[in-house]
């Protein structure tokens, strides 16, 4: 078992382990036992092989709970795009607390995550409720993974943090093919960089005062932390509420 000070990390998927990763998303720990939250659509291609990237190493993943529907199949009252998982071989990691409240209109929040492109501010240390979360990669490392192979393609991963403002509770018409009904388990936000679609940050935490208030699923929509806590409780997964 390994200990980590990263509270969030990249999820990467391969069509072939002999080629660079095909897709990338973000996940975050919700306890010190290696359990994490991410977006269901990060794993929508079931033929791919997925790994977590932590401290410049690649680790296998176990899916505990998968709640995902394609956009055209979404139905009220809940938007289904949530995965609860476990990073194999990880314990004692830092993690985020989940806020037991909704945001307030125009309140300042932050989206963080990993992608092939660095958005917003440069890589830096992030304060988390239980310590310092480094969440950084300089992009130049020759990375050795947790299953014993060199993976230089992981040096392509970039960390980003984006400032935003809470908009309103409820989700409707996230994409043109999505239903018009209001979905009650999420909220809208506005990135301070207009028009930005931060590919790769899906599944990452949205923070207010260091606590998670939601999980990013699109450039302006998130699943709420209160709904995430309901799913964790149903699956008997430990988490910290704040």
PDB file of C-alpha atoms in Angstrom:
ATOM      1  CA  UNK A   1       0.000   0.000   0.000  1.00  0.00           C
ATOM      2  CA  UNK A   2       1.126   3.567  -0.723  1.00  0.00           C
ATOM      3  CA  UNK A   3       0.307   6.893   0.947  1.00  0.00           C
ATOM      4  CA  UNK A   4      -0.403   9.985  -1.144  1.00  0.00           C
ATOM      5  CA  UNK A   5      -0.905  13.679  -0.543  1.00  0.00           C
ATOM      6  CA  UNK A   6      -2.933  14.172  -3.713  1.00  0.00           C
ATOM      7  CA  UNK A   7      -6.645  14.729  -3.094  1.00  0.00           C
ATOM      8  CA  UNK A   8      -7.485  14.825  -6.814  1.00  0.00           C
ATOM      9  CA  UNK A   9      -5.910  12.965  -9.712  1.00  0.00           C
ATOM     10  CA  UNK A  10      -6.167  12.142 -13.396  1.00  0.00           C
ATOM     11  CA  UNK A  11      -8.076   9.180 -14.818  1.00  0.00           C
ATOM     12  CA  UNK A  12      -6.722   7.953 -18.163  1.00  0.00           C
ATOM     13  CA  UNK A  13      -8.070   5.410 -20.627  1.00  0.00           C
ATOM     14  CA  UNK A  14      -6.155   3.349 -23.188  1.00  0.00           C
ATOM     15  CA  UNK A  15      -7.317   1.595 -26.331  1.00  0.00           C
ATOM     16  CA  UNK A  16      -3.910  -0.089 -26.238  1.00  0.00           C
ATOM     17  CA  UNK A  17      -1.236   0.060 -23.532  1.00  0.00           C
ATOM     18  CA  UNK A  18       1.352   0.273 -26.310  1.00  0.00           C
ATOM     19  CA  UNK A  19      -0.048   3.668 -27.372  1.00  0.00           C
ATOM     20  CA  UNK A  20      -0.518   7.024 -25.565  1.00  0.00           C
ATOM     21  CA  UNK A  21      -3.684   7.346 -23.484  1.00  0.00           C
ATOM     22  CA  UNK A  22      -6.827   8.057 -25.478  1.00  0.00           C
ATOM     23  CA  UNK A  23      -8.989   9.983 -23.021  1.00  0.00           C
ATOM     24  CA  UNK A  24      -8.511  11.777 -19.737  1.00  0.00           C
ATOM     25  CA  UNK A  25     -10.744  12.813 -16.872  1.00  0.00           C
ATOM     26  CA  UNK A  26     -10.409  13.838 -13.232  1.00  0.00           C
ATOM     27  CA  UNK A  27     -11.350  12.169  -9.941  1.00  0.00           C
ATOM     28  CA  UNK A  28     -11.039  13.027  -6.254  1.00  0.00           C
ATOM     29  CA  UNK A  29     -10.734  11.064  -3.012  1.00  0.00           C
ATOM     30  CA  UNK A  30     -13.511  11.228  -0.410  1.00  0.00           C
ATOM     31  CA  UNK A  31     -11.784   9.193   2.323  1.00  0.00           C
ATOM     32  CA  UNK A  32      -8.327   7.899   3.284  1.00  0.00           C
ATOM     33  CA  UNK A  33      -9.072   4.370   2.022  1.00  0.00           C
ATOM     34  CA  UNK A  34      -8.634   5.119  -1.684  1.00  0.00           C
ATOM     35  CA  UNK A  35     -12.325   5.616  -2.529  1.00  0.00           C
ATOM     36  CA  UNK A  36     -12.988   8.283  -5.144  1.00  0.00           C
ATOM     37  CA  UNK A  37     -15.687  10.107  -7.076  1.00  0.00           C
ATOM     38  CA  UNK A  38     -15.641  10.883 -10.793  1.00  0.00           C
ATOM     39  CA  UNK A  39     -17.982  11.391 -13.748  1.00  0.00           C
ATOM     40  CA  UNK A  40     -19.589   8.342 -15.309  1.00  0.00           C
ATOM     41  CA  UNK A  41     -18.965   9.534 -18.854  1.00  0.00           C
ATOM     42  CA  UNK A  42     -15.199   9.317 -18.283  1.00  0.00           C
ATOM     43  CA  UNK A  43     -15.691   5.521 -18.401  1.00  0.00           C
ATOM     44  CA  UNK A  44     -18.360   5.372 -21.117  1.00  0.00           C
ATOM     45  CA  UNK A  45     -16.136   3.364 -23.498  1.00  0.00           C
ATOM     46  CA  UNK A  46     -16.143  -0.020 -21.773  1.00  0.00           C
ATOM     47  CA  UNK A  47     -13.531  -1.447 -24.132  1.00  0.00           C
ATOM     48  CA  UNK A  48     -10.803   0.809 -22.789  1.00  0.00           C
ATOM     49  CA  UNK A  49      -8.369   0.089 -19.958  1.00  0.00           C
ATOM     50  CA  UNK A  50      -8.489   2.739 -17.233  1.00  0.00           C
ATOM     51  CA  UNK A  51      -5.943   3.811 -14.616  1.00  0.00           C
ATOM     52  CA  UNK A  52      -5.535   6.451 -11.916  1.00  0.00           C
ATOM     53  CA  UNK A  53      -2.393   8.607 -12.077  1.00  0.00           C
ATOM     54  CA  UNK A  54      -0.984   9.432  -8.655  1.00  0.00           C
ATOM     55  CA  UNK A  55       2.409  10.874  -7.756  1.00  0.00           C
ATOM     56  CA  UNK A  56       3.715  10.108 -11.228  1.00  0.00           C
ATOM     57  CA  UNK A  57       2.575   6.478 -11.152  1.00  0.00           C
ATOM     58  CA  UNK A  58      -0.291   4.583 -12.760  1.00  0.00           C
ATOM     59  CA  UNK A  59      -2.630   2.489 -10.596  1.00  0.00           C
ATOM     60  CA  UNK A  60      -5.508   0.137 -11.436  1.00  0.00           C
ATOM     61  CA  UNK A  61      -9.096   1.051 -10.581  1.00  0.00           C
ATOM     62  CA  UNK A  62     -12.086  -0.857  -9.255  1.00  0.00           C
ATOM     63  CA  UNK A  63     -15.580   0.482 -10.024  1.00  0.00           C
ATOM     64  CA  UNK A  64     -17.886   0.120  -7.009  1.00  0.00           C
ATOM     65  CA  UNK A  65     -20.945   2.022  -8.257  1.00  0.00           C
ATOM     66  CA  UNK A  66     -21.700   3.174 -11.791  1.00  0.00           C
ATOM     67  CA  UNK A  67     -24.624   5.503 -12.435  1.00  0.00           C
ATOM     68  CA  UNK A  68     -24.413   6.625 -16.049  1.00  0.00           C
ATOM     69  CA  UNK A  69     -26.842   7.205 -18.909  1.00  0.00           C
ATOM     70  CA  UNK A  70     -26.094   8.622 -22.340  1.00  0.00           C
ATOM     71  CA  UNK A  71     -27.272  12.211 -22.660  1.00  0.00           C
ATOM     72  CA  UNK A  72     -30.299  11.416 -24.829  1.00  0.00           C
ATOM     73  CA  UNK A  73     -31.484   8.846 -22.249  1.00  0.00           C
ATOM     74  CA  UNK A  74     -31.348  11.106 -19.193  1.00  0.00           C
ATOM     75  CA  UNK A  75     -34.655  11.487 -17.345  1.00  0.00           C
ATOM     76  CA  UNK A  76     -35.936  13.581 -14.454  1.00  0.00           C
ATOM     77  CA  UNK A  77     -35.528  13.871 -11.549  1.00  0.00           C
ATOM     78  CA  UNK A  78     -31.820  12.885 -11.529  1.00  0.00           C
ATOM     79  CA  UNK A  79     -28.962  13.385 -13.957  1.00  0.00           C
ATOM     80  CA  UNK A  80     -27.032  10.090 -13.950  1.00  0.00           C
ATOM     81  CA  UNK A  81     -23.311  10.660 -14.454  1.00  0.00           C
ATOM     82  CA  UNK A  82     -21.561   9.434 -11.314  1.00  0.00           C
ATOM     83  CA  UNK A  83     -19.011   6.766 -10.457  1.00  0.00           C
ATOM     84  CA  UNK A  84     -17.767   5.678  -7.047  1.00  0.00           C
ATOM     85  CA  UNK A  85     -14.501   3.782  -7.288  1.00  0.00           C
ATOM     86  CA  UNK A  86     -11.430   2.518  -5.509  1.00  0.00           C
ATOM     87  CA  UNK A  87      -7.787   3.008  -6.481  1.00  0.00           C
ATOM     88  CA  UNK A  88      -6.114  -0.353  -5.895  1.00  0.00           C
ATOM     89  CA  UNK A  89      -3.025  -0.232  -3.681  1.00  0.00           C
ATOM     90  CA  UNK A  90      -3.710   3.174  -2.103  1.00  0.00           C
ATOM     91  CA  UNK A  91      -4.325   4.006   1.532  1.00  0.00           C
ATOM     92  CA  UNK A  92      -3.681   6.985   3.808  1.00  0.00           C
ATOM     93  CA  UNK A  93      -4.268   9.416   0.932  1.00  0.00           C
ATOM     94  CA  UNK A  94      -5.478  12.953   1.574  1.00  0.00           C
ATOM     95  CA  UNK A  95      -9.076  13.658   0.616  1.00  0.00           C
ATOM     96  CA  UNK A  96     -11.766  16.309   0.393  1.00  0.00           C
ATOM     97  CA  UNK A  97     -14.697  16.915   2.708  1.00  0.00           C
ATOM     98  CA  UNK A  98     -18.148  17.248   1.147  1.00  0.00           C
ATOM     99  CA  UNK A  99     -20.239  20.340   1.874  1.00  0.00           C
ATOM    100  CA  UNK A 100     -23.718  19.703   3.211  1.00  0.00           C
ATOM    101  CA  UNK A 101     -25.212  22.743   1.512  1.00  0.00           C
ATOM    102  CA  UNK A 102     -25.799  24.349  -1.849  1.00  0.00           C
ATOM    103  CA  UNK A 103     -23.885  27.329  -3.126  1.00  0.00           C
ATOM    104  CA  UNK A 104     -25.136  30.896  -3.103  1.00  0.00           C
ATOM    105  CA  UNK A 105     -25.759  32.917  -6.266  1.00  0.00           C
ATOM    106  CA  UNK A 106     -22.510  34.555  -7.471  1.00  0.00           C
ATOM    107  CA  UNK A 107     -20.410  32.993  -4.696  1.00  0.00           C
ATOM    108  CA  UNK A 108     -16.796  32.338  -5.684  1.00  0.00           C
ATOM    109  CA  UNK A 109     -15.949  28.710  -6.398  1.00  0.00           C
ATOM    110  CA  UNK A 110     -13.107  26.835  -8.085  1.00  0.00           C
ATOM    111  CA  UNK A 111     -12.965  23.908 -10.511  1.00  0.00           C
ATOM    112  CA  UNK A 112      -9.785  21.844 -10.570  1.00  0.00           C
ATOM    113  CA  UNK A 113      -8.597  18.925 -12.647  1.00  0.00           C
ATOM    114  CA  UNK A 114      -6.277  17.404 -15.218  1.00  0.00           C
ATOM    115  CA  UNK A 115      -6.104  17.518 -19.005  1.00  0.00           C
ATOM    116  CA  UNK A 116      -3.762  17.627 -21.972  1.00  0.00           C
ATOM    117  CA  UNK A 117      -3.996  21.437 -21.902  1.00  0.00           C
ATOM    118  CA  UNK A 118      -3.280  23.702 -18.957  1.00  0.00           C
ATOM    119  CA  UNK A 119      -6.160  26.098 -18.373  1.00  0.00           C
ATOM    120  CA  UNK A 120      -6.243  29.079 -16.072  1.00  0.00           C
ATOM    121  CA  UNK A 121      -3.580  29.389 -13.384  1.00  0.00           C
ATOM    122  CA  UNK A 122      -0.260  27.573 -13.419  1.00  0.00           C
ATOM    123  CA  UNK A 123       0.300  24.420 -11.385  1.00  0.00           C
ATOM    124  CA  UNK A 124       0.489  25.164  -7.679  1.00  0.00           C
ATOM    125  CA  UNK A 125      -0.170  23.619  -4.303  1.00  0.00           C
ATOM    126  CA  UNK A 126      -3.762  23.472  -3.133  1.00  0.00           C
ATOM    127  CA  UNK A 127      -4.872  23.610   0.465  1.00  0.00           C
ATOM    128  CA  UNK A 128      -7.161  20.760   1.466  1.00  0.00           C
ATOM    129  CA  UNK A 129      -8.921  20.341   4.824  1.00  0.00           C
ATOM    130  CA  UNK A 130      -6.477  17.618   5.879  1.00  0.00           C
ATOM    131  CA  UNK A 131      -3.179  18.882   4.549  1.00  0.00           C
ATOM    132  CA  UNK A 132      -1.463  20.066   1.409  1.00  0.00           C
ATOM    133  CA  UNK A 133      -2.637  18.548  -1.847  1.00  0.00           C
ATOM    134  CA  UNK A 134       0.115  18.915  -4.443  1.00  0.00           C
ATOM    135  CA  UNK A 135      -1.965  17.874  -7.485  1.00  0.00           C
ATOM    136  CA  UNK A 136       0.899  18.901  -9.783  1.00  0.00           C
ATOM    137  CA  UNK A 137       2.917  17.573 -12.704  1.00  0.00           C
ATOM    138  CA  UNK A 138       5.564  19.582 -14.492  1.00  0.00           C
ATOM    139  CA  UNK A 139       4.975  17.694 -17.745  1.00  0.00           C
ATOM    140  CA  UNK A 140       8.626  16.650 -18.107  1.00  0.00           C
ATOM    141  CA  UNK A 141       8.771  13.475 -16.011  1.00  0.00           C
ATOM    142  CA  UNK A 142       9.661  10.000 -17.273  1.00  0.00           C
ATOM    143  CA  UNK A 143       6.963   8.313 -15.242  1.00  0.00           C
ATOM    144  CA  UNK A 144       7.198   4.775 -13.889  1.00  0.00           C
ATOM    145  CA  UNK A 145       3.764   3.346 -13.230  1.00  0.00           C
ATOM    146  CA  UNK A 146       2.445   1.324 -10.317  1.00  0.00           C
ATOM    147  CA  UNK A 147       2.251  -1.852 -12.399  1.00  0.00           C
ATOM    148  CA  UNK A 148       5.908  -1.748 -13.366  1.00  0.00           C
ATOM    149  CA  UNK A 149       6.132  -0.193 -16.840  1.00  0.00           C
ATOM    150  CA  UNK A 150       7.540   3.130 -18.016  1.00  0.00           C
ATOM    151  CA  UNK A 151       4.804   5.466 -19.219  1.00  0.00           C
ATOM    152  CA  UNK A 152       6.329   8.603 -20.733  1.00  0.00           C
ATOM    153  CA  UNK A 153       2.938   9.637 -22.164  1.00  0.00           C
ATOM    154  CA  UNK A 154       1.828  10.559 -18.629  1.00  0.00           C
ATOM    155  CA  UNK A 155       4.143  13.547 -18.866  1.00  0.00           C
ATOM    156  CA  UNK A 156       1.491  15.066 -21.145  1.00  0.00           C
ATOM    157  CA  UNK A 157      -0.892  15.516 -18.221  1.00  0.00           C
ATOM    158  CA  UNK A 158      -1.411  19.095 -17.026  1.00  0.00           C
ATOM    159  CA  UNK A 159      -3.072  20.384 -13.867  1.00  0.00           C
ATOM    160  CA  UNK A 160      -5.473  23.338 -13.955  1.00  0.00           C
ATOM    161  CA  UNK A 161      -7.573  25.343 -11.549  1.00  0.00           C
ATOM    162  CA  UNK A 162     -10.321  27.604 -12.833  1.00  0.00           C
ATOM    163  CA  UNK A 163     -12.155  30.328 -10.977  1.00  0.00           C
ATOM    164  CA  UNK A 164     -15.934  30.384 -11.358  1.00  0.00           C
ATOM    165  CA  UNK A 165     -19.143  31.641  -9.770  1.00  0.00           C
ATOM    166  CA  UNK A 166     -22.111  29.628  -8.533  1.00  0.00           C
ATOM    167  CA  UNK A 167     -25.180  30.344 -10.672  1.00  0.00           C
ATOM    168  CA  UNK A 168     -28.286  28.369  -9.614  1.00  0.00           C
ATOM    169  CA  UNK A 169     -29.531  25.012  -8.367  1.00  0.00           C
ATOM    170  CA  UNK A 170     -30.996  22.534 -10.851  1.00  0.00           C
ATOM    171  CA  UNK A 171     -29.938  21.262 -14.266  1.00  0.00           C
ATOM    172  CA  UNK A 172     -31.824  21.470 -17.538  1.00  0.00           C
ATOM    173  CA  UNK A 173     -30.808  21.007 -21.157  1.00  0.00           C
ATOM    174  CA  UNK A 174     -27.092  20.475 -20.506  1.00  0.00           C
ATOM    175  CA  UNK A 175     -26.612  19.624 -24.182  1.00  0.00           C
ATOM    176  CA  UNK A 176     -28.934  20.008 -27.168  1.00  0.00           C
ATOM    177  CA  UNK A 177     -29.834  16.297 -27.103  1.00  0.00           C
ATOM    178  CA  UNK A 178     -30.515  16.271 -23.358  1.00  0.00           C
ATOM    179  CA  UNK A 179     -34.057  16.416 -21.926  1.00  0.00           C
ATOM    180  CA  UNK A 180     -35.620  19.765 -21.082  1.00  0.00           C
ATOM    181  CA  UNK A 181     -36.853  18.625 -17.669  1.00  0.00           C
ATOM    182  CA  UNK A 182     -35.222  20.134 -14.601  1.00  0.00           C
ATOM    183  CA  UNK A 183     -32.892  17.641 -12.897  1.00  0.00           C
ATOM    184  CA  UNK A 184     -32.653  18.280  -9.177  1.00  0.00           C
ATOM    185  CA  UNK A 185     -29.280  16.720  -8.261  1.00  0.00           C
ATOM    186  CA  UNK A 186     -27.007  19.377  -9.707  1.00  0.00           C
ATOM    187  CA  UNK A 187     -26.296  23.055 -10.239  1.00  0.00           C
ATOM    188  CA  UNK A 188     -25.067  25.545 -12.810  1.00  0.00           C
ATOM    189  CA  UNK A 189     -21.931  27.655 -12.566  1.00  0.00           C
ATOM    190  CA  UNK A 190     -20.178  30.263 -14.695  1.00  0.00           C
ATOM    191  CA  UNK A 191     -16.475  30.031 -15.475  1.00  0.00           C
ATOM    192  CA  UNK A 192     -14.681  33.361 -15.370  1.00  0.00           C
ATOM    193  CA  UNK A 193     -13.121  32.571 -18.770  1.00  0.00           C
ATOM    194  CA  UNK A 194     -16.059  32.885 -21.191  1.00  0.00           C
ATOM    195  CA  UNK A 195     -16.467  30.165 -23.796  1.00  0.00           C
ATOM    196  CA  UNK A 196     -13.932  27.792 -22.245  1.00  0.00           C
ATOM    197  CA  UNK A 197     -14.742  24.074 -22.438  1.00  0.00           C
ATOM    198  CA  UNK A 198     -12.110  22.517 -20.148  1.00  0.00           C
ATOM    199  CA  UNK A 199     -11.832  18.989 -21.564  1.00  0.00           C
ATOM    200  CA  UNK A 200     -10.382  16.597 -19.009  1.00  0.00           C
ATOM    201  CA  UNK A 201     -11.737  18.321 -15.907  1.00  0.00           C
ATOM    202  CA  UNK A 202     -14.931  16.236 -15.998  1.00  0.00           C
ATOM    203  CA  UNK A 203     -15.298  14.366 -12.727  1.00  0.00           C
ATOM    204  CA  UNK A 204     -13.169  16.878 -10.846  1.00  0.00           C
ATOM    205  CA  UNK A 205     -14.192  18.644  -7.638  1.00  0.00           C
ATOM    206  CA  UNK A 206     -15.770  22.069  -7.484  1.00  0.00           C
ATOM    207  CA  UNK A 207     -14.618  23.766  -4.310  1.00  0.00           C
ATOM    208  CA  UNK A 208     -15.958  26.486  -2.071  1.00  0.00           C
ATOM    209  CA  UNK A 209     -13.718  27.430   0.863  1.00  0.00           C
ATOM    210  CA  UNK A 210     -11.749  24.196   0.442  1.00  0.00           C
ATOM    211  CA  UNK A 211     -14.778  21.887   0.586  1.00  0.00           C
ATOM    212  CA  UNK A 212     -16.394  20.076  -2.328  1.00  0.00           C
ATOM    213  CA  UNK A 213     -19.826  21.421  -3.269  1.00  0.00           C
ATOM    214  CA  UNK A 214     -20.056  19.444  -6.507  1.00  0.00           C
ATOM    215  CA  UNK A 215     -18.462  17.397  -9.278  1.00  0.00           C
ATOM    216  CA  UNK A 216     -17.952  18.929 -12.727  1.00  0.00           C
ATOM    217  CA  UNK A 217     -19.799  17.200 -15.612  1.00  0.00           C
ATOM    218  CA  UNK A 218     -19.656  19.942 -18.267  1.00  0.00           C
ATOM    219  CA  UNK A 219     -18.342  23.461 -18.800  1.00  0.00           C
ATOM    220  CA  UNK A 220     -21.194  24.948 -16.733  1.00  0.00           C
ATOM    221  CA  UNK A 221     -22.877  22.061 -14.882  1.00  0.00           C
ATOM    222  CA  UNK A 222     -22.103  19.934 -11.826  1.00  0.00           C
ATOM    223  CA  UNK A 223     -23.567  17.139  -9.715  1.00  0.00           C
ATOM    224  CA  UNK A 224     -24.177  18.435  -6.179  1.00  0.00           C
ATOM    225  CA  UNK A 225     -22.252  17.212  -3.145  1.00  0.00           C
ATOM    226  CA  UNK A 226     -25.520  16.524  -1.312  1.00  0.00           C
ATOM    227  CA  UNK A 227     -26.500  14.012  -4.013  1.00  0.00           C
ATOM    228  CA  UNK A 228     -23.006  12.494  -3.982  1.00  0.00           C
ATOM    229  CA  UNK A 229     -23.348  11.966  -0.217  1.00  0.00           C
ATOM    230  CA  UNK A 230     -26.678  10.172  -0.738  1.00  0.00           C
ATOM    231  CA  UNK A 231     -25.038   7.757  -3.182  1.00  0.00           C
ATOM    232  CA  UNK A 232     -22.071   7.198  -0.863  1.00  0.00           C
ATOM    233  CA  UNK A 233     -24.362   6.467   2.065  1.00  0.00           C
ATOM    234  CA  UNK A 234     -26.428   4.022  -0.001  1.00  0.00           C
ATOM    235  CA  UNK A 235     -23.234   2.151  -0.861  1.00  0.00           C
ATOM    236  CA  UNK A 236     -21.843   2.274   2.712  1.00  0.00           C
ATOM    237  CA  UNK A 237     -18.796   4.297   1.645  1.00  0.00           C
ATOM    238  CA  UNK A 238     -17.152   6.443   4.335  1.00  0.00           C
ATOM    239  CA  UNK A 239     -16.915  10.200   3.751  1.00  0.00           C
ATOM    240  CA  UNK A 240     -16.524  13.411   5.732  1.00  0.00           C
ATOM    241  CA  UNK A 241     -19.318  15.991   5.762  1.00  0.00           C
ATOM    242  CA  UNK A 242     -18.645  19.653   6.424  1.00  0.00           C
TER     243      UNK A 242
END
